[in-house]
Amino acid sequence: MSAENARPSPQAFQVPRRAVLLGLAGVLLGACTSRTGTAAGSASPPTPAAPSPPGTSPVTSSAALPATMPWQPGPGEIDPDVKLRATQLVEALGAWPAGGQGLAAARDRVRALGLDPSLAGQAGPLLGAAPQAVLQVVNAQWGGHLTDSASVMVPCRQWTTEGSGGTTVDVRLVRAQPRWNVTALHPAQPAPPAAVLSDAAQRVLAEPRIQLPPAAIADVRGGGVHESVLGSMLTLAARYSYAVTVLRSGHPIDVFGTSRPSDHPPGRAFDVWRIDGHLVVDPATPHDLVDGFMRAAAASGSYNVGGPRQLSGGTTPHQFFTDDAHHDHVHVGFRS
């Protein structure tokens, strides 16, 4: 059971944020590629994809669309095939060859994965009327990890012949043989852009040391992310460069497996999966880097900092926590 937003017992891609940055997309592609899969494709113009992980090959597209690569798990993952199952479904729904648009074709792609084709009806913004689309998974992160059920959050970027965008999908799965089965999809539903943004929100959107996926960008632009979160993000960016998986939308409403509300949907938390170019989940990532980030997050005002290891100390009881669901990221939560 996830300890996020709880009082555990003692046992217990950045897509370009502004149009003027589109020219930097090729740089972002290289910066967001890692051993646990690819994180960012370029927007426009297309750039060559990085070398494929073993056993995979780039997904080529027409000249109008960038090349993308299938997400692949890397070292340190718990139940890597569960994450792979989730990302393969998102990739199948959000990418199609010329003439492959529409719900019927999406159902066929889902059926080919051995999954219920009716899941295509839950794809939301991933489906569209464009004649062709490609999709790049940014990351695959646990939203919850229990013995027989799981949530995998999949932020992604999508390019079609009609434009570009992206979302984050909360993929729900249950244990089955020979592979886990997907039972539901919950795409992000960000609020519309706010008429006025705070100074902190504008600074977060403009900060190159904070990489945000599309749904998180929309969350900040919607004005619903608390100032405590924005302030913490800026404080941490003064010391670290880091990539965020999720802010508000695309995260389970409740702490997975419980009836306790998560701090994410009210805009009081953020999750980080890469720090200074190192993946939190990778065993090769220096412990001091991740642990130092966690302590810096606590010092920025977070009452609830989760990560791959249990840290000692803290200014409040149980300020730090760990569990299987947080071995692949750092959770930073606030009371208000």
mmCIF file of C-alpha atoms in Angstrom:
data_model
loop_
_atom_site.group_PDB
_atom_site.id
_atom_site.type_symbol
_atom_site.label_atom_id
_atom_site.label_comp_id
_atom_site.label_asym_id
_atom_site.label_seq_id
_atom_site.Cartn_x
_atom_site.Cartn_y
_atom_site.Cartn_z
ATOM 1 C CA MET A 1 0.000 0.000 0.000
ATOM 2 C CA SER A 2 1.308 3.413 -0.828
ATOM 3 C CA ALA A 3 2.339 5.584 2.100
ATOM 4 C CA GLU A 4 1.815 8.809 0.181
ATOM 5 C CA ASN A 5 -0.328 11.386 1.968
ATOM 6 C CA ALA A 6 -0.557 9.137 5.006
ATOM 7 C CA ARG A 7 1.030 8.971 8.419
ATOM 8 C CA PRO A 8 2.830 5.633 8.080
ATOM 9 C CA SER A 9 3.399 3.555 11.128
ATOM 10 C CA PRO A 10 6.972 3.159 12.284
ATOM 11 C CA GLN A 11 6.872 -0.241 10.570
ATOM 12 C CA ALA A 12 5.659 0.808 8.019
ATOM 13 C CA PHE A 13 9.570 15.675 -21.242
ATOM 14 C CA GLN A 14 9.577 18.793 -20.925
ATOM 15 C CA VAL A 15 8.044 19.344 -24.143
ATOM 16 C CA PRO A 16 8.850 22.859 -25.159
ATOM 17 C CA ARG A 17 6.896 25.113 -22.837
ATOM 18 C CA ARG A 18 6.567 27.924 -25.325
ATOM 19 C CA ALA A 19 6.470 28.082 -29.048
ATOM 20 C CA VAL A 20 9.746 29.973 -29.143
ATOM 21 C CA LEU A 21 11.483 26.920 -27.678
ATOM 22 C CA LEU A 22 10.483 24.568 -30.478
ATOM 23 C CA GLY A 23 13.900 24.991 -32.034
ATOM 24 C CA LEU A 24 15.434 23.369 -28.962
ATOM 25 C CA ALA A 25 13.419 20.184 -29.357
ATOM 26 C CA GLY A 26 16.359 18.236 -30.741
ATOM 27 C CA VAL A 27 18.399 19.091 -27.675
ATOM 28 C CA LEU A 28 15.564 17.982 -25.421
ATOM 29 C CA LEU A 29 15.420 14.631 -27.179
ATOM 30 C CA GLY A 30 18.973 13.802 -26.227
ATOM 31 C CA ALA A 31 18.584 15.155 -22.710
ATOM 32 C CA CYS A 32 15.450 13.120 -22.023
ATOM 33 C CA THR A 33 16.636 9.720 -23.258
ATOM 34 C CA SER A 34 17.658 7.220 -20.592
ATOM 35 C CA ARG A 35 18.383 3.619 -19.931
ATOM 36 C CA THR A 36 14.854 2.983 -18.785
ATOM 37 C CA GLY A 37 13.442 3.957 -22.127
ATOM 38 C CA THR A 38 13.011 7.061 -24.172
ATOM 39 C CA ALA A 39 11.628 10.183 -22.651
ATOM 40 C CA ALA A 40 11.263 12.837 -25.287
ATOM 41 C CA GLY A 41 10.926 13.010 -29.014
ATOM 42 C CA SER A 42 11.319 16.272 -30.837
ATOM 43 C CA ALA A 43 8.455 18.420 -32.003
ATOM 44 C CA SER A 44 9.314 20.239 -35.214
ATOM 45 C CA PRO A 45 11.401 19.869 -37.232
ATOM 46 C CA PRO A 46 11.968 16.122 -36.799
ATOM 47 C CA THR A 47 15.295 14.960 -35.435
ATOM 48 C CA PRO A 48 16.872 11.499 -35.541
ATOM 49 C CA ALA A 49 15.942 9.266 -32.636
ATOM 50 C CA ALA A 50 18.596 8.077 -30.214
ATOM 51 C CA PRO A 51 19.839 4.488 -30.545
ATOM 52 C CA SER A 52 17.166 1.956 -29.656
ATOM 53 C CA PRO A 53 17.426 -0.155 -26.506
ATOM 54 C CA PRO A 54 18.343 -3.779 -27.205
ATOM 55 C CA GLY A 55 15.525 -5.634 -28.881
ATOM 56 C CA THR A 56 13.685 -2.529 -30.045
ATOM 57 C CA SER A 57 13.766 -0.312 -33.095
ATOM 58 C CA PRO A 58 12.693 3.272 -33.735
ATOM 59 C CA VAL A 59 9.190 3.835 -35.017
ATOM 60 C CA THR A 60 9.687 5.656 -38.294
ATOM 61 C CA SER A 61 7.161 8.130 -39.618
ATOM 62 C CA SER A 62 6.544 10.465 -42.482
ATOM 63 C CA ALA A 63 8.805 13.475 -42.905
ATOM 64 C CA ALA A 64 6.221 15.631 -41.131
ATOM 65 C CA LEU A 65 6.459 13.680 -37.860
ATOM 66 C CA PRO A 66 9.425 12.912 -35.588
ATOM 67 C CA ALA A 67 10.803 9.436 -35.055
ATOM 68 C CA THR A 68 9.904 7.835 -31.715
ATOM 69 C CA MET A 69 11.021 4.778 -29.780
ATOM 70 C CA PRO A 70 9.094 2.220 -27.713
ATOM 71 C CA TRP A 71 9.510 2.584 -23.966
ATOM 72 C CA GLN A 72 11.608 -0.176 -22.392
ATOM 73 C CA PRO A 73 12.224 -0.909 -18.707
ATOM 74 C CA GLY A 74 15.772 -0.683 -17.438
ATOM 75 C CA PRO A 75 17.710 -1.693 -14.320
ATOM 76 C CA GLY A 76 16.088 -1.455 -10.930
ATOM 77 C CA GLU A 77 12.458 -1.811 -11.946
ATOM 78 C CA ILE A 78 10.001 -3.782 -9.802
ATOM 79 C CA ASP A 79 7.626 -5.855 -11.967
ATOM 80 C CA PRO A 80 8.973 -4.298 -15.177
ATOM 81 C CA ASP A 81 6.559 -6.191 -17.424
ATOM 82 C CA VAL A 82 3.604 -4.533 -15.679
ATOM 83 C CA LYS A 83 4.934 -1.135 -16.694
ATOM 84 C CA LEU A 84 5.694 -2.453 -20.168
ATOM 85 C CA ARG A 85 2.127 -3.703 -20.500
ATOM 86 C CA ALA A 86 0.800 -0.246 -19.642
ATOM 87 C CA THR A 87 3.115 1.642 -21.981
ATOM 88 C CA GLN A 88 2.486 -0.725 -24.894
ATOM 89 C CA LEU A 89 -1.225 -0.006 -24.645
ATOM 90 C CA VAL A 90 -0.702 3.758 -24.538
ATOM 91 C CA GLU A 91 1.648 3.525 -27.523
ATOM 92 C CA ALA A 92 -0.851 1.433 -29.476
ATOM 93 C CA LEU A 93 -3.673 3.861 -28.785
ATOM 94 C CA GLY A 94 -1.782 7.082 -29.446
ATOM 95 C CA ALA A 95 0.125 6.179 -32.603
ATOM 96 C CA TRP A 96 -1.163 4.965 -35.961
ATOM 97 C CA PRO A 97 0.058 4.742 -39.545
ATOM 98 C CA ALA A 98 -1.432 6.762 -42.364
ATOM 99 C CA GLY A 99 -5.150 6.012 -42.567
ATOM 100 C CA GLY A 100 -5.222 4.298 -39.160
ATOM 101 C CA GLN A 101 -7.236 6.945 -37.340
ATOM 102 C CA GLY A 102 -10.570 6.308 -35.656
ATOM 103 C CA LEU A 103 -12.022 4.217 -32.859
ATOM 104 C CA ALA A 104 -12.464 1.037 -34.911
ATOM 105 C CA ALA A 105 -8.799 0.957 -35.895
ATOM 106 C CA ALA A 106 -7.782 1.699 -32.288
ATOM 107 C CA ARG A 107 -9.835 -1.256 -31.112
ATOM 108 C CA ASP A 108 -7.978 -3.481 -33.562
ATOM 109 C CA ARG A 109 -4.623 -2.304 -32.201
ATOM 110 C CA VAL A 110 -5.721 -2.996 -28.636
ATOM 111 C CA ARG A 111 -7.049 -6.422 -29.610
ATOM 112 C CA ALA A 112 -3.666 -7.239 -31.161
ATOM 113 C CA LEU A 113 -2.111 -6.778 -27.706
ATOM 114 C CA GLY A 114 -4.444 -9.398 -26.248
ATOM 115 C CA LEU A 115 -6.415 -6.767 -24.335
ATOM 116 C CA ASP A 116 -10.081 -5.845 -24.266
ATOM 117 C CA PRO A 117 -10.705 -3.705 -27.384
ATOM 118 C CA SER A 118 -13.315 -1.669 -25.497
ATOM 119 C CA LEU A 119 -10.388 0.020 -23.689
ATOM 120 C CA ALA A 120 -9.975 2.120 -26.835
ATOM 121 C CA GLY A 121 -13.149 3.946 -25.831
ATOM 122 C CA GLN A 122 -11.346 5.222 -22.709
ATOM 123 C CA ALA A 123 -8.373 6.670 -24.592
ATOM 124 C CA GLY A 124 -9.731 10.211 -24.516
ATOM 125 C CA PRO A 125 -7.310 12.741 -26.034
ATOM 126 C CA LEU A 126 -5.040 10.013 -27.429
ATOM 127 C CA LEU A 127 -7.535 9.362 -30.237
ATOM 128 C CA GLY A 128 -8.184 11.890 -32.941
ATOM 129 C CA ALA A 129 -9.184 12.346 -36.533
ATOM 130 C CA ALA A 130 -5.699 13.098 -37.877
ATOM 131 C CA PRO A 131 -4.645 10.715 -40.660
ATOM 132 C CA GLN A 132 -1.399 9.769 -38.879
ATOM 133 C CA ALA A 133 0.131 10.039 -35.407
ATOM 134 C CA VAL A 134 3.247 9.113 -33.460
ATOM 135 C CA LEU A 135 3.643 8.967 -29.698
ATOM 136 C CA GLN A 136 6.576 9.041 -27.311
ATOM 137 C CA VAL A 137 6.229 7.770 -23.753
ATOM 138 C CA VAL A 138 8.128 10.091 -21.434
ATOM 139 C CA ASN A 139 8.224 7.818 -18.416
ATOM 140 C CA ALA A 140 6.339 5.006 -16.698
ATOM 141 C CA GLN A 141 5.855 5.507 -12.970
ATOM 142 C CA TRP A 142 3.924 3.655 -10.350
ATOM 143 C CA GLY A 143 0.751 5.332 -9.193
ATOM 144 C CA GLY A 144 0.329 2.366 -6.887
ATOM 145 C CA HIS A 145 1.775 -1.127 -6.560
ATOM 146 C CA LEU A 146 0.003 -3.905 -4.680
ATOM 147 C CA THR A 147 0.235 -7.676 -4.905
ATOM 148 C CA ASP A 148 -2.630 -8.126 -7.351
ATOM 149 C CA SER A 149 -3.331 -4.640 -8.694
ATOM 150 C CA ALA A 150 -1.427 -1.609 -9.839
ATOM 151 C CA SER A 151 -1.612 1.878 -11.291
ATOM 152 C CA VAL A 152 1.001 2.949 -13.826
ATOM 153 C CA MET A 153 1.101 6.629 -14.779
ATOM 154 C CA VAL A 154 2.263 7.121 -18.357
ATOM 155 C CA PRO A 155 3.039 10.702 -19.413
ATOM 156 C CA CYS A 156 3.429 10.936 -23.174
ATOM 157 C CA ARG A 157 3.870 13.328 -26.063
ATOM 158 C CA GLN A 158 1.954 12.957 -29.290
ATOM 159 C CA TRP A 159 2.457 14.402 -32.741
ATOM 160 C CA THR A 160 -0.132 14.153 -35.501
ATOM 161 C CA THR A 161 -0.312 15.515 -39.019
ATOM 162 C CA GLU A 162 -2.555 18.207 -37.546
ATOM 163 C CA GLY A 163 -0.475 19.316 -34.558
ATOM 164 C CA SER A 164 1.165 18.195 -31.322
ATOM 165 C CA GLY A 165 0.168 17.636 -27.729
ATOM 166 C CA GLY A 166 0.212 14.907 -25.123
ATOM 167 C CA THR A 167 -1.324 13.704 -21.905
ATOM 168 C CA THR A 168 -0.754 11.458 -18.888
ATOM 169 C CA VAL A 169 -2.718 8.228 -18.591
ATOM 170 C CA ASP A 170 -3.357 6.451 -15.301
ATOM 171 C CA VAL A 171 -3.408 2.816 -16.453
ATOM 172 C CA ARG A 172 -5.029 0.352 -14.030
ATOM 173 C CA LEU A 173 -3.996 -3.302 -14.101
ATOM 174 C CA VAL A 174 -4.702 -6.547 -12.262
ATOM 175 C CA ARG A 175 -2.591 -9.668 -11.972
ATOM 176 C CA ALA A 176 -3.286 -12.289 -14.629
ATOM 177 C CA GLN A 177 -1.446 -14.958 -16.589
ATOM 178 C CA PRO A 178 0.613 -14.880 -18.707
ATOM 179 C CA ARG A 179 0.690 -11.073 -18.328
ATOM 180 C CA TRP A 180 -1.128 -8.568 -16.169
ATOM 181 C CA ASN A 181 -4.413 -7.368 -17.623
ATOM 182 C CA VAL A 182 -5.435 -3.731 -18.115
ATOM 183 C CA THR A 183 -8.842 -2.966 -16.613
ATOM 184 C CA ALA A 184 -9.213 0.800 -17.105
ATOM 185 C CA LEU A 185 -7.639 3.968 -18.454
ATOM 186 C CA HIS A 186 -7.892 7.391 -16.827
ATOM 187 C CA PRO A 187 -6.401 10.102 -19.062
ATOM 188 C CA ALA A 188 -5.499 13.419 -17.466
ATOM 189 C CA GLN A 189 -8.154 16.119 -17.416
ATOM 190 C CA PRO A 190 -6.306 19.383 -16.778
ATOM 191 C CA ALA A 191 -8.186 22.584 -16.078
ATOM 192 C CA PRO A 192 -8.376 25.160 -18.883
ATOM 193 C CA PRO A 193 -5.689 27.876 -18.899
ATOM 194 C CA ALA A 194 -6.156 30.505 -16.215
ATOM 195 C CA ALA A 195 -6.687 34.127 -17.196
ATOM 196 C CA VAL A 196 -3.876 35.202 -14.875
ATOM 197 C CA LEU A 197 -0.921 33.201 -13.582
ATOM 198 C CA SER A 198 1.098 33.889 -10.448
ATOM 199 C CA ASP A 199 4.704 34.946 -10.746
ATOM 200 C CA ALA A 200 5.800 31.556 -9.391
ATOM 201 C CA ALA A 201 3.752 29.687 -12.003
ATOM 202 C CA GLN A 202 5.250 31.753 -14.798
ATOM 203 C CA ARG A 203 8.752 31.151 -13.448
ATOM 204 C CA VAL A 204 8.193 27.395 -13.250
ATOM 205 C CA LEU A 205 7.012 27.310 -16.870
ATOM 206 C CA ALA A 206 10.054 29.308 -17.947
ATOM 207 C CA GLU A 207 12.624 27.409 -15.844
ATOM 208 C CA PRO A 208 14.801 25.200 -18.102
ATOM 209 C CA ARG A 209 16.001 23.122 -15.135
ATOM 210 C CA ILE A 210 12.445 21.842 -14.574
ATOM 211 C CA GLN A 211 11.237 19.429 -17.271
ATOM 212 C CA LEU A 212 7.464 19.052 -17.370
ATOM 213 C CA PRO A 213 5.380 16.664 -19.511
ATOM 214 C CA PRO A 214 2.325 18.047 -21.344
ATOM 215 C CA ALA A 215 -0.283 17.361 -18.644
ATOM 216 C CA ALA A 216 1.898 18.965 -15.966
ATOM 217 C CA ILE A 217 2.419 22.038 -18.140
ATOM 218 C CA ALA A 218 -1.365 22.270 -18.508
ATOM 219 C CA ASP A 219 -1.751 21.932 -14.726
ATOM 220 C CA VAL A 220 0.538 24.901 -14.104
ATOM 221 C CA ARG A 221 -1.147 26.935 -16.829
ATOM 222 C CA GLY A 222 -4.502 26.094 -15.281
ATOM 223 C CA GLY A 223 -3.510 27.919 -12.106
ATOM 224 C CA GLY A 224 -4.448 25.082 -9.758
ATOM 225 C CA VAL A 225 -0.988 24.175 -8.481
ATOM 226 C CA HIS A 226 -0.461 25.535 -4.971
ATOM 227 C CA GLU A 227 2.128 28.219 -4.394
ATOM 228 C CA SER A 228 3.849 25.948 -1.872
ATOM 229 C CA VAL A 229 4.491 23.413 -4.639
ATOM 230 C CA LEU A 230 5.630 26.024 -7.136
ATOM 231 C CA GLY A 231 7.935 27.589 -4.573
ATOM 232 C CA SER A 232 9.466 24.233 -3.709
ATOM 233 C CA MET A 233 9.989 23.411 -7.377
ATOM 234 C CA LEU A 234 11.829 26.695 -7.924
ATOM 235 C CA THR A 235 13.912 26.239 -4.778
ATOM 236 C CA LEU A 236 14.978 22.763 -5.887
ATOM 237 C CA ALA A 237 15.730 24.011 -9.418
ATOM 238 C CA ALA A 238 18.346 26.365 -7.991
ATOM 239 C CA ARG A 239 20.341 23.280 -7.004
ATOM 240 C CA TYR A 240 19.138 20.490 -9.303
ATOM 241 C CA SER A 241 17.916 19.893 -12.825
ATOM 242 C CA TYR A 242 15.016 17.464 -12.672
ATOM 243 C CA ALA A 243 12.113 15.920 -14.570
ATOM 244 C CA VAL A 244 8.563 15.759 -13.224
ATOM 245 C CA THR A 245 6.152 12.908 -13.942
ATOM 246 C CA VAL A 246 2.930 14.354 -12.554
ATOM 247 C CA LEU A 247 1.485 17.335 -10.717
ATOM 248 C CA ARG A 248 -2.329 17.264 -10.514
ATOM 249 C CA SER A 249 -3.972 15.507 -13.450
ATOM 250 C CA GLY A 250 -3.282 11.921 -14.431
ATOM 251 C CA HIS A 251 -2.677 10.807 -10.835
ATOM 252 C CA PRO A 252 -5.059 8.518 -8.895
ATOM 253 C CA ILE A 253 -7.533 10.589 -6.888
ATOM 254 C CA ASP A 254 -6.974 8.498 -3.769
ATOM 255 C CA VAL A 255 -3.743 7.002 -2.487
ATOM 256 C CA PHE A 256 -3.809 3.719 -4.393
ATOM 257 C CA GLY A 257 -5.441 0.890 -2.473
ATOM 258 C CA THR A 258 -6.965 3.233 0.140
ATOM 259 C CA SER A 259 -9.774 5.753 0.524
ATOM 260 C CA ARG A 260 -7.366 8.525 1.586
ATOM 261 C CA PRO A 261 -7.295 11.461 -0.838
ATOM 262 C CA SER A 262 -3.953 11.978 -2.558
ATOM 263 C CA ASP A 263 -2.252 15.364 -2.348
ATOM 264 C CA HIS A 264 -1.840 15.416 -6.150
ATOM 265 C CA PRO A 265 -5.353 16.202 -7.473
ATOM 266 C CA PRO A 266 -5.717 19.304 -5.229
ATOM 267 C CA GLY A 267 -2.398 20.571 -6.602
ATOM 268 C CA ARG A 268 -0.364 19.981 -3.447
ATOM 269 C CA ALA A 269 2.287 17.528 -4.683
ATOM 270 C CA PHE A 270 4.727 16.712 -7.450
ATOM 271 C CA ASP A 271 6.705 13.603 -8.408
ATOM 272 C CA VAL A 272 10.255 13.591 -9.780
ATOM 273 C CA TRP A 273 11.708 10.672 -11.757
ATOM 274 C CA ARG A 274 15.060 12.035 -12.960
ATOM 275 C CA ILE A 275 17.574 14.219 -11.098
ATOM 276 C CA ASP A 276 20.604 15.794 -12.758
ATOM 277 C CA GLY A 277 20.257 13.310 -15.602
ATOM 278 C CA HIS A 278 20.122 10.272 -13.307
ATOM 279 C CA LEU A 279 17.043 8.075 -12.986
ATOM 280 C CA VAL A 280 15.729 7.642 -9.462
ATOM 281 C CA VAL A 281 14.960 3.975 -10.196
ATOM 282 C CA ASP A 282 18.436 3.127 -11.527
ATOM 283 C CA PRO A 283 20.609 1.279 -8.980
ATOM 284 C CA ALA A 284 23.638 3.032 -10.496
ATOM 285 C CA THR A 285 22.317 6.459 -9.499
ATOM 286 C CA PRO A 286 24.287 7.716 -6.468
ATOM 287 C CA HIS A 287 22.234 7.373 -3.307
ATOM 288 C CA ASP A 288 23.565 10.673 -2.055
ATOM 289 C CA LEU A 289 22.033 12.451 -5.053
ATOM 290 C CA VAL A 290 18.504 11.119 -4.505
ATOM 291 C CA ASP A 291 18.692 11.267 -0.713
ATOM 292 C CA GLY A 292 20.020 14.814 -0.885
ATOM 293 C CA PHE A 293 17.151 15.797 -3.168
ATOM 294 C CA MET A 294 14.666 14.277 -0.713
ATOM 295 C CA ARG A 295 16.153 16.212 2.201
ATOM 296 C CA ALA A 296 16.200 19.404 0.141
ATOM 297 C CA ALA A 297 12.519 18.839 -0.679
ATOM 298 C CA ALA A 298 11.739 18.470 3.018
ATOM 299 C CA ALA A 299 13.699 21.634 3.765
ATOM 300 C CA SER A 300 11.601 23.455 1.154
ATOM 301 C CA GLY A 301 8.516 22.829 3.290
ATOM 302 C CA SER A 302 7.239 19.384 2.278
ATOM 303 C CA TYR A 303 5.673 17.384 5.085
ATOM 304 C CA ASN A 304 5.556 14.139 3.074
ATOM 305 C CA VAL A 305 8.645 13.082 1.093
ATOM 306 C CA GLY A 306 8.713 9.586 -0.369
ATOM 307 C CA GLY A 307 11.455 7.845 -2.277
ATOM 308 C CA PRO A 308 13.403 4.633 -2.850
ATOM 309 C CA ARG A 309 14.909 4.553 0.655
ATOM 310 C CA GLN A 310 13.740 5.295 4.175
ATOM 311 C CA LEU A 311 15.588 8.351 5.438
ATOM 312 C CA SER A 312 16.139 9.129 9.080
ATOM 313 C CA GLY A 313 15.363 12.373 10.809
ATOM 314 C CA GLY A 314 12.911 14.960 9.641
ATOM 315 C CA THR A 315 11.259 17.917 11.315
ATOM 316 C CA THR A 316 7.914 16.121 11.703
ATOM 317 C CA PRO A 317 7.074 12.489 12.527
ATOM 318 C CA HIS A 318 7.248 10.252 9.469
ATOM 319 C CA GLN A 319 8.258 13.115 7.177
ATOM 320 C CA PHE A 320 10.149 10.594 5.038
ATOM 321 C CA PHE A 321 8.735 7.296 3.774
ATOM 322 C CA THR A 322 9.375 4.554 1.246
ATOM 323 C CA ASP A 323 7.489 1.643 -0.318
ATOM 324 C CA ASP A 324 7.447 -0.294 -3.599
ATOM 325 C CA ALA A 325 5.388 2.379 -5.344
ATOM 326 C CA HIS A 326 8.007 5.036 -4.582
ATOM 327 C CA HIS A 327 11.172 3.183 -5.517
ATOM 328 C CA ASP A 328 11.048 4.834 -8.965
ATOM 329 C CA HIS A 329 10.476 8.483 -8.015
ATOM 330 C CA VAL A 330 10.549 11.114 -5.303
ATOM 331 C CA HIS A 331 7.149 12.303 -4.062
ATOM 332 C CA VAL A 332 6.993 15.798 -2.582
ATOM 333 C CA GLY A 333 3.719 16.653 -0.836
ATOM 334 C CA PHE A 334 2.357 19.724 0.962
ATOM 335 C CA ARG A 335 -0.524 20.318 3.345
ATOM 336 C CA SER A 336 -1.538 23.539 1.601
#
